[in-house]
Protein backbone atom coordinates (compact mmCIF):
# COMPACT_ATOMS: atom_id res chain seq x y z
CA UNK A 1 0.00 0.00 0.00
CA UNK A 2 1.33 3.41 -0.95
CA UNK A 3 1.34 6.31 1.47
CA UNK A 4 -1.30 8.07 -0.65
CA UNK A 5 -3.71 5.15 -0.88
CA UNK A 6 -6.52 5.32 1.71
CA UNK A 7 -6.57 2.56 4.28
CA UNK A 8 -10.35 2.50 4.25
CA UNK A 9 -12.85 4.20 1.95
CA UNK A 10 -16.57 4.72 2.43
CA UNK A 11 -18.50 5.53 -0.76
CA UNK A 12 -22.15 6.68 -0.81
CA UNK A 13 -22.95 4.49 2.20
CA UNK A 14 -26.54 4.30 3.44
CA UNK A 15 -27.90 2.48 6.48
CA UNK A 16 -31.68 2.18 6.78
CA UNK A 17 -33.24 0.28 9.68
CA UNK A 18 -36.81 -0.94 9.97
CA UNK A 19 -38.41 0.08 13.25
CA UNK A 20 -41.84 -0.91 14.53
CA UNK A 21 -44.12 2.08 14.95
CA UNK A 22 -47.68 2.36 16.24
CA UNK A 23 -49.34 -0.71 14.72
CA UNK A 24 -48.43 -4.38 14.95
CA UNK A 25 -47.62 -4.61 11.24
CA UNK A 26 -46.54 -1.01 10.72
CA UNK A 27 -42.84 -0.34 10.34
CA UNK A 28 -41.02 2.95 9.92
CA UNK A 29 -37.72 3.35 8.14
CA UNK A 30 -34.94 4.86 10.25
CA UNK A 31 -32.38 6.66 8.09
CA UNK A 32 -29.30 6.13 10.29
CA UNK A 33 -26.71 6.98 7.60
CA UNK A 34 -27.29 8.75 4.29
CA UNK A 35 -24.81 9.07 1.43
CA UNK A 36 -21.66 8.97 3.56
CA UNK A 37 -18.29 9.40 1.81
CA UNK A 38 -15.11 9.21 3.87
CA UNK A 39 -11.47 8.21 3.49
CA UNK A 40 -9.02 7.40 6.27
CA UNK A 41 -5.32 7.10 5.51
CA UNK A 42 -2.71 5.15 7.42
CA UNK A 43 -1.53 6.93 10.56
CA UNK A 44 -4.07 9.76 10.61
CA UNK A 45 -6.79 10.54 13.15
CA UNK A 46 -10.26 11.51 11.98
CA UNK A 47 -12.65 12.93 14.57
CA UNK A 48 -16.43 12.68 14.20
CA UNK A 49 -18.74 15.10 16.03
CA UNK A 50 -22.46 15.77 16.22
CA UNK A 51 -25.44 15.59 18.52
CA UNK A 52 -26.71 12.29 19.93
CA UNK A 53 -28.48 10.23 17.27
CA UNK A 54 -26.71 11.91 14.34
CA UNK A 55 -25.19 8.65 13.07
CA UNK A 56 -21.69 8.78 14.55
CA UNK A 57 -21.78 5.26 16.02
CA UNK A 58 -23.42 3.85 12.87
CA UNK A 59 -20.61 5.34 10.78
CA UNK A 60 -18.03 3.75 13.10
CA UNK A 61 -19.67 0.32 12.90
CA UNK A 62 -19.87 0.49 9.10
CA UNK A 63 -16.18 1.33 8.86
CA UNK A 64 -15.08 -1.74 10.84
CA UNK A 65 -17.52 -4.13 9.18
CA UNK A 66 -19.78 -4.60 12.21
CA UNK A 67 -22.72 -3.01 10.35
CA UNK A 68 -23.38 -3.83 6.71
CA UNK A 69 -24.53 -0.77 4.75
CA UNK A 70 -27.93 -0.98 3.09
CA UNK A 71 -26.25 0.38 -0.03
CA UNK A 72 -22.87 1.82 -0.95
CA UNK A 73 -19.40 0.35 -0.46
CA UNK A 74 -16.80 -0.03 2.26
CA UNK A 75 -13.36 -0.73 0.80
CA UNK A 76 -10.43 -1.86 2.92
CA UNK A 77 -7.13 -1.48 1.05
CA UNK A 78 -9.16 -1.15 -2.14
CA UNK A 79 -11.26 -4.30 -1.61
CA UNK A 80 -14.99 -4.13 -0.94
CA UNK A 81 -15.59 -5.77 2.44
CA UNK A 82 -19.02 -7.04 1.52
CA UNK A 83 -17.97 -8.82 -1.66
CA UNK A 84 -15.49 -10.89 0.38
CA UNK A 85 -16.47 -14.24 1.83
CA UNK A 86 -17.29 -14.23 5.55
CA UNK A 87 -13.96 -15.88 6.30
CA UNK A 88 -11.98 -13.34 4.26
CA UNK A 89 -13.84 -10.48 5.90
CA UNK A 90 -13.15 -11.82 9.40
CA UNK A 91 -9.47 -12.20 8.59
CA UNK A 92 -9.13 -8.80 6.92
CA UNK A 93 -11.22 -6.70 9.29
CA UNK A 94 -10.78 -8.72 12.46
CA UNK A 95 -7.00 -8.58 12.37
CA UNK A 96 -6.55 -5.11 10.86
CA UNK A 97 -9.08 -3.09 12.85
CA UNK A 98 -9.89 -2.72 16.53
CA UNK A 99 -12.82 -1.07 18.31
CA UNK A 100 -13.03 0.63 21.70
CA UNK A 101 -16.60 0.94 22.91
CA UNK A 102 -18.23 3.63 25.00
CA UNK A 103 -18.82 1.73 28.24
CA UNK A 104 -16.10 -0.74 29.29
CA UNK A 105 -18.45 -2.17 31.95
CA UNK A 106 -20.65 -3.69 29.24
CA UNK A 107 -17.97 -4.18 26.56
CA UNK A 108 -15.94 -6.66 28.63
CA UNK A 109 -17.06 -10.19 29.54
CA UNK A 110 -17.47 -9.98 33.30
CA UNK A 111 -16.77 -13.72 33.72
CA UNK A 112 -13.31 -13.57 32.13
CA UNK A 113 -10.10 -12.39 33.76
CA UNK A 114 -8.01 -9.64 32.20
CA UNK A 115 -5.57 -12.26 30.90
CA UNK A 116 -8.38 -14.23 29.23
CA UNK A 117 -9.94 -11.10 27.72
CA UNK A 118 -6.65 -10.08 26.12
CA UNK A 119 -5.79 -13.57 24.98
CA UNK A 120 -9.19 -14.26 23.39
CA UNK A 121 -8.55 -12.44 20.04
CA UNK A 122 -5.14 -14.12 19.81
CA UNK A 123 -6.78 -17.52 20.24
CA UNK A 124 -9.58 -16.79 17.77
CA UNK A 125 -7.13 -15.69 15.06
CA UNK A 126 -4.56 -18.34 16.05
CA UNK A 127 -1.72 -15.89 16.51
CA UNK A 128 1.52 -17.61 17.55
CA UNK A 129 2.06 -20.47 19.98
CA UNK A 130 0.36 -20.61 23.41
CA UNK A 131 3.57 -19.33 24.98
CA UNK A 132 3.77 -16.45 22.50
CA UNK A 133 0.16 -15.53 23.24
CA UNK A 134 0.87 -15.33 26.96
CA UNK A 135 3.87 -13.14 26.25
CA UNK A 136 1.70 -10.90 24.04
CA UNK A 137 -0.81 -10.52 26.89
CA UNK A 138 2.01 -9.31 29.16
CA UNK A 139 3.17 -6.89 26.46
CA UNK A 140 -0.33 -5.49 26.05
CA UNK A 141 -0.77 -4.93 29.77
CA UNK A 142 2.53 -3.09 29.91
CA UNK A 143 1.63 -1.07 26.80
CA UNK A 144 -1.52 0.41 28.38
CA UNK A 145 -0.05 0.79 31.87
CA UNK A 146 -1.78 -2.08 33.67
CA UNK A 147 0.21 -3.73 36.50
CA UNK A 148 0.90 -7.46 36.16
CA UNK A 149 -0.94 -8.23 39.40
CA UNK A 150 -4.25 -7.47 37.63
CA UNK A 151 -3.84 -10.28 35.09
CA UNK A 152 -6.23 -12.60 36.96
CA UNK A 153 -8.62 -9.84 38.07
CA UNK A 154 -12.22 -9.76 36.81
CA UNK A 155 -13.63 -6.55 35.26
CA UNK A 156 -15.79 -5.92 38.34
CA UNK A 157 -12.63 -5.73 40.44
CA UNK A 158 -11.18 -2.91 38.32
CA UNK A 159 -11.79 0.82 38.31
CA UNK A 160 -13.48 2.45 35.29
CA UNK A 161 -10.16 3.71 33.98
CA UNK A 162 -8.54 0.29 34.37
CA UNK A 163 -11.43 -1.37 32.53
CA UNK A 164 -11.05 1.05 29.64
CA UNK A 165 -7.31 0.33 29.53
CA UNK A 166 -8.19 -3.36 29.20
CA UNK A 167 -10.59 -2.51 26.37
CA UNK A 168 -7.86 -0.50 24.62
CA UNK A 169 -5.35 -3.33 25.06
CA UNK A 170 -7.85 -5.81 23.60
CA UNK A 171 -8.40 -3.55 20.59
CA UNK A 172 -4.61 -3.52 20.03
CA UNK A 173 -4.07 -7.26 20.54
CA UNK A 174 -3.78 -8.13 16.84
CA UNK A 175 -1.67 -5.08 15.95
CA UNK A 176 -4.41 -3.36 13.90
CA UNK A 177 -3.82 -0.55 11.43
CA UNK A 178 -7.10 1.20 12.29
CA UNK A 179 -8.69 1.65 15.73
CA UNK A 180 -12.19 3.06 16.14
CA UNK A 181 -12.84 4.74 19.49
CA UNK A 182 -16.58 5.29 19.98
CA UNK A 183 -17.06 7.82 22.82
CA UNK A 184 -14.22 6.10 24.74
CA UNK A 185 -14.27 8.45 27.74
CA UNK A 186 -17.93 9.42 28.14
CA UNK A 187 -18.58 6.71 30.77
CA UNK A 188 -15.53 7.65 32.84
CA UNK A 189 -15.02 10.11 35.67
CA UNK A 190 -13.68 13.50 34.61
CA UNK A 191 -10.44 12.88 36.51
CA UNK A 192 -9.77 9.72 34.46
CA UNK A 193 -10.69 11.04 31.01
CA UNK A 194 -7.48 12.98 30.48
CA UNK A 195 -5.41 9.89 31.33
CA UNK A 196 -7.22 7.76 28.74
CA UNK A 197 -7.04 10.48 26.06
CA UNK A 198 -3.32 10.94 26.66
CA UNK A 199 -2.85 7.17 26.47
CA UNK A 200 -4.64 7.03 23.09
CA UNK A 201 -2.52 9.88 21.74
CA UNK A 202 0.67 8.19 22.94
CA UNK A 203 -0.30 4.81 21.44
CA UNK A 204 -1.26 6.41 18.13
CA UNK A 205 2.20 7.99 17.83
CA UNK A 206 4.15 4.96 19.06
CA UNK A 207 2.31 2.40 16.95
CA UNK A 208 1.51 4.51 13.88
CA UNK A 209 -2.22 3.83 14.17
CA UNK A 210 -5.00 5.28 12.09
CA UNK A 211 -7.70 6.37 14.54
CA UNK A 212 -11.37 7.23 14.15
CA UNK A 213 -12.35 9.17 17.26
CA UNK A 214 -16.08 9.58 17.84
CA UNK A 215 -17.35 12.05 20.42
CA UNK A 216 -19.93 14.74 21.10
CA UNK A 217 -17.19 16.82 22.77
CA UNK A 218 -15.90 18.98 19.94
CA UNK A 219 -12.97 20.42 21.89
CA UNK A 220 -11.65 16.94 22.69
CA UNK A 221 -12.07 15.87 19.07
CA UNK A 222 -10.11 18.88 17.80
CA UNK A 223 -7.31 18.10 20.25
CA UNK A 224 -7.13 14.44 19.20
CA UNK A 225 -7.61 14.71 15.44
CA UNK A 226 -6.01 15.66 12.16
CA UNK A 227 -9.41 16.14 10.50
CA UNK A 228 -12.86 16.76 11.97
CA UNK A 229 -16.05 15.45 10.37
CA UNK A 230 -19.39 16.99 11.36
CA UNK A 231 -22.53 14.86 11.11
CA UNK A 232 -26.18 15.88 11.25
CA UNK A 233 -29.14 13.49 11.05
CA UNK A 234 -27.12 10.73 9.36
CA UNK A 235 -25.27 12.95 6.89
CA UNK A 236 -21.71 14.24 6.76
CA UNK A 237 -22.17 18.00 6.36
CA UNK A 238 -18.61 19.28 6.81
CA UNK A 239 -15.03 18.03 6.92
CA UNK A 240 -12.08 20.26 7.81
CA UNK A 241 -8.52 20.20 9.21
CA UNK A 242 -8.68 20.11 13.01
CA UNK A 243 -6.22 22.96 13.43
CA UNK A 244 -8.43 25.46 11.60
CA UNK A 245 -9.86 28.15 13.85
CA UNK A 246 -13.46 28.36 14.95
CA UNK A 247 -14.17 31.16 12.49
CA UNK A 248 -13.13 28.99 9.52
CA UNK A 249 -16.04 26.53 9.79
CA UNK A 250 -18.46 27.15 6.91
CA UNK A 251 -21.54 25.07 7.74
CA UNK A 252 -24.00 26.80 10.10
CA UNK A 253 -24.46 23.61 12.14
CA UNK A 254 -20.71 23.21 12.73
CA UNK A 255 -20.51 26.83 13.87
CA UNK A 256 -23.42 26.26 16.25
CA UNK A 257 -21.70 23.16 17.68
CA UNK A 258 -18.42 25.04 18.14
CA UNK A 259 -20.17 27.96 19.82
CA UNK A 260 -21.75 25.63 22.41
CA UNK A 261 -18.28 24.74 23.78
CA UNK A 262 -16.24 27.96 23.59
CA UNK A 263 -12.80 28.46 25.06
CA UNK A 264 -12.58 29.90 28.55
CA UNK A 265 -10.40 32.79 27.37
CA UNK A 266 -12.96 33.98 24.84
CA UNK A 267 -16.44 33.22 26.20
CA UNK A 268 -19.32 33.72 23.78
CA UNK A 269 -23.04 33.05 23.80
CA UNK A 270 -24.00 29.89 21.89
CA UNK A 271 -25.71 30.31 18.53
CA UNK A 272 -29.43 29.66 19.24
CA UNK A 273 -31.04 26.86 17.26
CA UNK A 274 -34.83 26.95 17.18
CA UNK A 275 -36.85 23.75 17.30
CA UNK A 276 -36.12 20.09 18.03
CA UNK A 277 -33.89 17.77 16.03
CA UNK A 278 -36.07 16.20 13.29
CA UNK A 279 -36.91 12.51 13.47
CA UNK A 280 -34.62 10.09 11.60
CA UNK A 281 -37.76 8.26 10.46
CA UNK A 282 -39.10 11.34 8.67
CA UNK A 283 -36.15 13.57 7.80
CA UNK A 284 -36.92 16.93 6.17
CA UNK A 285 -36.63 17.28 2.42
CA UNK A 286 -33.49 18.83 1.04
CA UNK A 287 -30.97 19.84 3.70
CA UNK A 288 -31.93 18.14 6.99
CA UNK A 289 -30.64 21.09 9.03
CA UNK A 290 -32.95 23.62 7.35
CA UNK A 291 -35.69 23.30 10.00
CA UNK A 292 -33.31 24.72 12.64
CA UNK A 293 -31.07 26.93 10.50
CA UNK A 294 -31.36 30.71 10.62
CA UNK A 295 -30.02 30.98 7.05
CA UNK A 296 -32.46 28.52 5.42
CA UNK A 297 -34.80 29.47 2.56
CA UNK A 298 -36.89 27.69 -0.06
CA UNK A 299 -33.79 26.52 -1.94
CA UNK A 300 -32.73 24.50 1.11
CA UNK A 301 -35.98 22.50 0.97
CA UNK A 302 -35.58 21.64 -2.72
CA UNK A 303 -32.46 19.50 -2.48
CA UNK A 304 -29.37 18.57 -0.51
CA UNK A 305 -26.41 20.58 -1.83
CA UNK A 306 -23.31 18.84 -3.11
CA UNK A 307 -19.95 19.25 -1.37
CA UNK A 308 -18.13 22.53 -1.97
CA UNK A 309 -14.39 22.99 -1.56
CA UNK A 310 -11.82 20.23 -0.89
CA UNK A 311 -8.66 21.74 -2.39
CA UNK A 312 -7.33 22.45 1.11
CA UNK A 313 -9.04 19.44 2.74
CA UNK A 314 -12.01 21.56 3.79
CA UNK A 315 -15.39 20.68 2.27
CA UNK A 316 -18.99 21.36 3.26
CA UNK A 317 -22.57 20.90 2.05
CA UNK A 318 -24.61 24.09 2.34
CA UNK A 319 -26.55 26.36 -0.03
CA UNK A 320 -25.83 29.40 2.15
CA UNK A 321 -22.54 28.79 3.97
CA UNK A 322 -21.15 31.08 6.61
CA UNK A 323 -18.48 33.44 5.28
CA UNK A 324 -14.91 32.31 5.91
CA UNK A 325 -13.71 34.26 8.94
CA UNK A 326 -17.14 35.56 9.94
CA UNK A 327 -17.19 36.05 13.70
CA UNK A 328 -19.32 33.86 15.93
CA UNK A 329 -20.53 37.00 17.77
CA UNK A 330 -22.07 38.19 14.50
CA UNK A 331 -23.70 34.82 13.85
CA UNK A 332 -25.21 34.78 17.36
CA UNK A 333 -26.84 38.14 16.61
CA UNK A 334 -28.12 36.96 13.21
CA UNK A 335 -29.54 33.72 14.58
CA UNK A 336 -31.22 35.49 17.52
CA UNK A 337 -32.77 38.04 15.17
CA UNK A 338 -34.05 35.28 12.86
CA UNK A 339 -35.53 33.41 15.84
CA UNK A 340 -37.34 36.56 16.99
CA UNK A 341 -38.76 37.15 13.51
CA UNK A 342 -39.93 33.53 13.26
CA UNK A 343 -41.62 33.69 16.67
CA UNK A 344 -43.37 36.96 15.72
CA UNK A 345 -44.59 35.54 12.41
CA UNK A 346 -45.89 32.41 14.18
CA UNK A 347 -47.73 34.52 16.78
CA UNK A 348 -49.40 36.62 14.06
CA UNK A 349 -50.44 33.51 12.13
CA UNK A 350 -51.92 31.86 15.24
CA UNK A 351 -53.84 34.99 16.19
CA UNK A 352 -55.72 35.05 12.88
Coordinates of N, CA and C in Angstrom, one line a residue, residues 195-326:
X195 N -6.4 11.0 31.4 CA -5.4 9.9 31.3 C -5.6 9.0 30.1
X196 N -6.9 8.7 29.9 CA -7.2 7.8 28.7 C -7.0 8.5 27.4
X197 N -7.3 9.7 27.3 CA -7.0 10.5 26.1 C -5.5 10.6 25.8
X198 N -4.8 10.9 26.8 CA -3.3 10.9 26.7 C -2.7 9.6 26.3
X199 N -3.3 8.5 26.8 CA -2.9 7.2 26.5 C -3.1 6.9 25.0
X200 N -4.3 7.3 24.5 CA -4.6 7.0 23.1 C -3.7 7.8 22.2
X201 N -3.4 9.1 22.5 CA -2.5 9.9 21.7 C -1.1 9.3 21.7
X202 N -0.7 8.8 22.9 CA 0.7 8.2 22.9 C 0.7 6.9 22.1
X203 N -0.3 6.1 22.2 CA -0.3 4.8 21.4 C -0.4 5.1 19.9
X204 N -1.2 6.1 19.6 CA -1.3 6.4 18.1 C 0.1 6.8 17.6
X205 N 0.9 7.6 18.3 CA 2.2 8.0 17.8 C 3.2 6.8 17.9
X206 N 3.2 6.1 18.9 CA 4.2 5.0 19.1 C 3.9 3.8 18.1
X207 N 2.6 3.6 17.8 CA 2.3 2.4 17.0 C 1.9 2.8 15.5
X208 N 1.8 4.1 15.2 CA 1.5 4.5 13.9 C 0.1 4.2 13.5
X209 N -0.8 4.2 14.4 CA -2.2 3.8 14.2 C -3.0 4.9 13.4
X210 N -3.9 4.4 12.6 CA -5.0 5.3 12.1 C -6.1 5.2 13.1
X211 N -6.7 6.3 13.5 CA -7.7 6.4 14.5 C -8.9 7.1 14.1
X212 N -10.1 6.5 14.3 CA -11.4 7.2 14.1 C -11.9 7.5 15.6
X213 N -12.0 8.8 15.9 CA -12.3 9.2 17.3 C -13.7 9.8 17.2
X214 N -14.7 9.1 17.9 CA -16.1 9.6 17.8 C -16.4 10.2 19.2
X215 N -17.0 11.4 19.2 CA -17.3 12.1 20.4 C -18.3 13.2 20.2
X216 N -19.1 13.5 21.2 CA -19.9 14.7 21.1 C -19.2 16.0 21.6
X217 N -18.0 15.7 22.2 CA -17.2 16.8 22.8 C -16.3 17.4 21.7
X218 N -16.6 18.5 21.1 CA -15.9 19.0 19.9 C -14.5 19.5 20.3
X219 N -14.3 20.0 21.5 CA -13.0 20.4 21.9 C -12.0 19.2 22.0
X220 N -12.5 18.1 22.6 CA -11.7 16.9 22.7 C -11.3 16.4 21.3
X221 N -12.3 16.4 20.4 CA -12.1 15.9 19.1 C -11.0 16.7 18.3
X222 N -11.1 18.0 18.5 CA -10.1 18.9 17.8 C -8.7 18.6 18.4
X223 N -8.6 18.4 19.6 CA -7.3 18.1 20.2 C -6.7 16.8 19.7
X224 N -7.6 15.8 19.5 CA -7.1 14.4 19.2 C -6.9 14.2 17.7
X225 N -7.5 15.1 16.9 CA -7.6 14.7 15.4 C -6.8 15.5 14.5
X226 N -6.6 14.9 13.3 CA -6.0 15.7 12.2 C -7.1 16.3 11.3
X227 N -8.2 15.6 11.2 CA -9.4 16.1 10.5 C -10.6 16.0 11.4
X228 N -11.6 16.9 11.2 CA -12.9 16.8 12.0 C -14.0 16.7 11.0
X229 N -14.9 15.7 11.2 CA -16.0 15.5 10.4 C -17.3 15.8 11.2
X230 N -18.2 16.6 10.7 CA -19.4 17.0 11.4 C -20.6 16.2 10.7
X231 N -21.4 15.6 11.6 CA -22.5 14.9 11.1 C -23.8 15.5 11.7
X232 N -24.9 15.4 10.8 CA -26.2 15.9 11.2 C -27.2 15.0 10.6
X233 N -28.0 14.3 11.5 CA -29.1 13.5 11.0 C -28.7 12.5 10.0
X234 N -27.6 11.8 10.2 CA -27.1 10.7 9.4 C -26.3 11.2 8.2
X235 N -26.0 12.5 8.0 CA -25.3 13.0 6.9 C -24.0 13.6 7.3
X236 N -22.9 13.5 6.6 CA -21.7 14.2 6.8 C -21.9 15.6 6.1
X237 N -21.9 16.7 6.9 CA -22.2 18.0 6.4 C -20.9 18.9 6.2
X238 N -19.8 18.5 6.9 CA -18.6 19.3 6.8 C -17.4 18.4 7.2
X239 N -16.3 18.7 6.6 CA -15.0 18.0 6.9 C -13.9 19.1 6.8
X240 N -13.1 19.2 7.8 CA -12.1 20.3 7.8 C -10.9 19.9 8.6
X241 N -9.7 20.4 8.3 CA -8.5 20.2 9.2 C -8.8 20.6 10.6
X242 N -8.4 19.8 11.6 CA -8.7 20.1 13.0 C -8.0 21.4 13.5
X243 N -6.9 21.8 12.9 CA -6.2 23.0 13.4 C -6.8 24.3 12.9
X244 N -7.8 24.2 12.1 CA -8.4 25.5 11.6 C -9.2 26.1 12.8
X245 N -9.2 27.4 12.8 CA -9.9 28.2 13.8 C -11.4 28.0 13.8
X246 N -12.0 28.4 14.9 CA -13.5 28.4 15.0 C -14.1 29.1 13.8
X247 N -13.6 30.3 13.5 CA -14.2 31.2 12.5 C -14.0 30.7 11.1
X248 N -13.3 29.5 10.9 CA -13.1 29.0 9.5 C -14.2 28.0 9.1
X249 N -15.0 27.5 10.1 CA -16.0 26.5 9.8 C -17.1 27.2 8.9
X250 N -17.6 26.5 7.9 CA -18.5 27.2 6.9 C -19.9 26.7 7.1
X251 N -20.2 25.5 7.6 CA -21.5 25.1 7.7 C -22.2 25.7 9.0
X252 N -23.4 26.2 8.9 CA -24.0 26.8 10.1 C -24.1 25.9 11.3
X253 N -24.3 24.6 11.0 CA -24.5 23.6 12.1 C -23.1 23.4 12.9
X254 N -22.0 23.3 12.1 CA -20.7 23.2 12.7 C -20.4 24.4 13.6
X255 N -20.7 25.6 13.1 CA -20.5 26.8 13.9 C -21.3 26.8 15.1
X256 N -22.6 26.3 15.1 CA -23.4 26.3 16.3 C -22.8 25.3 17.3
X257 N -22.3 24.1 16.8 CA -21.7 23.2 17.7 C -20.5 23.8 18.4
X258 N -19.6 24.4 17.6 CA -18.4 25.0 18.1 C -18.8 26.1 19.2
X259 N -19.8 26.9 18.9 CA -20.2 28.0 19.8 C -20.7 27.4 21.2
X260 N -21.2 26.2 21.2 CA -21.7 25.6 22.4 C -20.7 25.2 23.4
X261 N -19.4 25.1 22.9 CA -18.3 24.7 23.8 C -17.1 25.7 23.5
X262 N -17.3 27.0 23.9 CA -16.2 28.0 23.6 C -15.1 27.8 24.5
X263 N -14.0 28.4 24.2 CA -12.8 28.5 25.1 C -13.0 29.4 26.2
X264 N -12.4 29.1 27.3 CA -12.6 29.9 28.5 C -12.0 31.3 28.4
X265 N -11.0 31.5 27.5 CA -10.4 32.8 27.4 C -11.2 33.7 26.5
X266 N -12.1 33.2 25.7 CA -13.0 34.0 24.8 C -14.4 33.5 24.9
X267 N -15.1 33.7 26.0 CA -16.4 33.2 26.2 C -17.4 33.9 25.3
X268 N -18.3 33.2 24.7 CA -19.3 33.7 23.8 C -20.6 33.0 24.1
X269 N -21.7 33.7 23.7 CA -23.0 33.1 23.8 C -23.2 32.0 22.7
X270 N -23.8 30.9 23.0 CA -24.0 29.9 21.9 C -25.0 30.4 20.8
X271 N -24.8 30.0 19.6 CA -25.7 30.3 18.5 C -27.0 29.6 18.8
X272 N -28.1 30.3 18.9 CA -29.4 29.7 19.2 C -30.0 28.9 18.0
X273 N -30.4 27.7 18.3 CA -31.0 26.9 17.3 C -32.5 26.7 17.7
X274 N -33.4 27.0 16.8 CA -34.8 27.0 17.2 C -35.4 25.6 16.7
X275 N -36.1 25.0 17.7 CA -36.9 23.8 17.3 C -36.1 22.5 17.6
X276 N -36.8 21.4 17.7 CA -36.1 20.1 18.0 C -35.4 19.5 16.8
X277 N -34.5 18.5 17.1 CA -33.9 17.8 16.0 C -35.0 16.9 15.3
X278 N -35.1 17.0 14.0 CA -36.1 16.2 13.3 C -35.9 14.7 13.5
X279 N -37.0 14.0 13.3 CA -36.9 12.5 13.5 C -36.1 11.9 12.3
X280 N -35.3 10.8 12.6 CA -34.6 10.1 11.6 C -35.6 9.2 10.8
X281 N -36.8 9.0 11.2 CA -37.8 8.3 10.5 C -38.4 9.1 9.4
X282 N -38.5 10.4 9.6 CA -39.1 11.3 8.7 C -38.2 12.6 8.5
X283 N -37.1 12.4 7.9 CA -36.1 13.6 7.8 C -36.7 14.6 6.9
X284 N -36.4 15.9 7.1 CA -36.9 16.9 6.2 C -36.4 16.7 4.8
X285 N -37.1 17.3 3.8 CA -36.6 17.3 2.4 C -35.4 18.2 2.3
X286 N -34.6 18.0 1.3 CA -33.5 18.8 1.0 C -32.5 18.7 2.1
X287 N -32.0 19.8 2.6 CA -31.0 19.8 3.7 C -31.7 19.5 5.0
X288 N -31.2 18.5 5.7 CA -31.9 18.1 7.0 C -31.8 19.2 8.1
X289 N -30.8 20.1 8.0 CA -30.6 21.1 9.0 C -31.5 22.3 8.8
X290 N -32.2 22.4 7.7 CA -32.9 23.6 7.4 C -34.0 24.0 8.4
X291 N -34.6 23.0 9.1 CA -35.7 23.3 10.0 C -35.2 24.0 11.3
X292 N -33.9 24.0 11.5 CA -33.3 24.7 12.6 C -32.3 25.8 12.3
X293 N -32.1 26.0 11.0 CA -31.1 26.9 10.5 C -31.6 28.3 10.3
X294 N -30.9 29.3 10.8 CA -31.4 30.7 10.6 C -31.1 31.3 9.2
X295 N -30.3 30.5 8.4 CA -30.0 31.0 7.0 C -30.8 30.3 6.0
X296 N -31.7 29.4 6.4 CA -32.5 28.5 5.4 C -33.5 29.3 4.6
X297 N -33.7 28.9 3.4 CA -34.8 29.5 2.6 C -35.4 28.3 1.7
X298 N -36.2 28.7 0.7 CA -36.9 27.7 -0.1 C -35.9 26.8 -0.8
X299 N -34.8 27.3 -1.2 CA -33.8 26.5 -1.9 C -33.3 25.3 -1.1
X300 N -33.2 25.5 0.2 CA -32.7 24.5 1.1 C -33.7 23.3 1.2
X301 N -35.0 23.6 0.9 CA -36.0 22.5 1.0 C -36.0 21.7 -0.3
X302 N -35.5 22.3 -1.4 CA -35.6 21.6 -2.7 C -34.6 20.5 -2.9
X303 N -33.4 20.6 -2.3 CA -32.5 19.5 -2.5 C -31.2 19.7 -1.6
X304 N -30.6 18.5 -1.3 CA -29.4 18.6 -0.5 C -28.2 19.0 -1.4
X305 N -27.5 20.1 -1.0 CA -26.4 20.6 -1.8 C -25.3 19.6 -1.9
X306 N -24.5 19.7 -3.0 CA -23.3 18.8 -3.1 C -22.2 19.5 -2.3
X307 N -21.1 18.7 -2.1 CA -19.9 19.3 -1.4 C -19.3 20.4 -2.2
X308 N -18.9 21.4 -1.4 CA -18.1 22.5 -2.0 C -16.8 22.5 -1.3
X309 N -15.7 22.9 -2.1 CA -14.4 23.0 -1.6 C -13.7 21.7 -1.7
X310 N -12.6 21.5 -1.0 CA -11.8 20.2 -0.9 C -10.4 20.4 -1.3
X311 N -10.0 21.5 -2.0 CA -8.7 21.7 -2.4 C -7.7 21.8 -1.2
X312 N -8.2 22.4 -0.1 CA -7.3 22.4 1.1 C -7.8 21.4 2.2
X313 N -8.6 20.4 1.8 CA -9.0 19.4 2.7 C -10.3 19.9 3.5
X314 N -10.8 21.0 3.1 CA -12.0 21.6 3.8 C -13.2 21.5 2.8
X315 N -14.2 20.8 3.1 CA -15.4 20.7 2.3 C -16.7 20.7 3.1
X316 N -17.7 21.2 2.5 CA -19.0 21.4 3.3 C -20.2 21.3 2.3
X317 N -21.4 21.0 2.8 CA -22.6 20.9 2.0 C -23.6 21.9 2.6
X318 N -23.7 23.0 1.9 CA -24.6 24.1 2.3 C -24.9 25.0 1.2
X319 N -26.2 25.4 1.0 CA -26.6 26.4 0.0 C -26.1 27.8 0.4
X320 N -26.1 28.0 1.7 CA -25.8 29.4 2.1 C -24.8 29.3 3.3
X321 N -23.6 29.0 2.9 CA -22.5 28.8 4.0 C -22.2 30.1 4.7
X322 N -21.7 30.0 5.9 CA -21.2 31.1 6.6 C -19.9 31.6 5.9
X323 N -19.7 32.9 5.9 CA -18.5 33.4 5.3 C -17.2 33.0 6.0
X324 N -16.2 32.7 5.3 CA -14.9 32.3 5.9 C -14.4 33.5 6.8
X325 N -14.2 33.2 8.0 CA -13.7 34.3 8.9 C -14.8 35.1 9.6
X326 N -16.1 34.8 9.3 CA -17.1 35.6 9.9 C -17.2 35.2 11.4

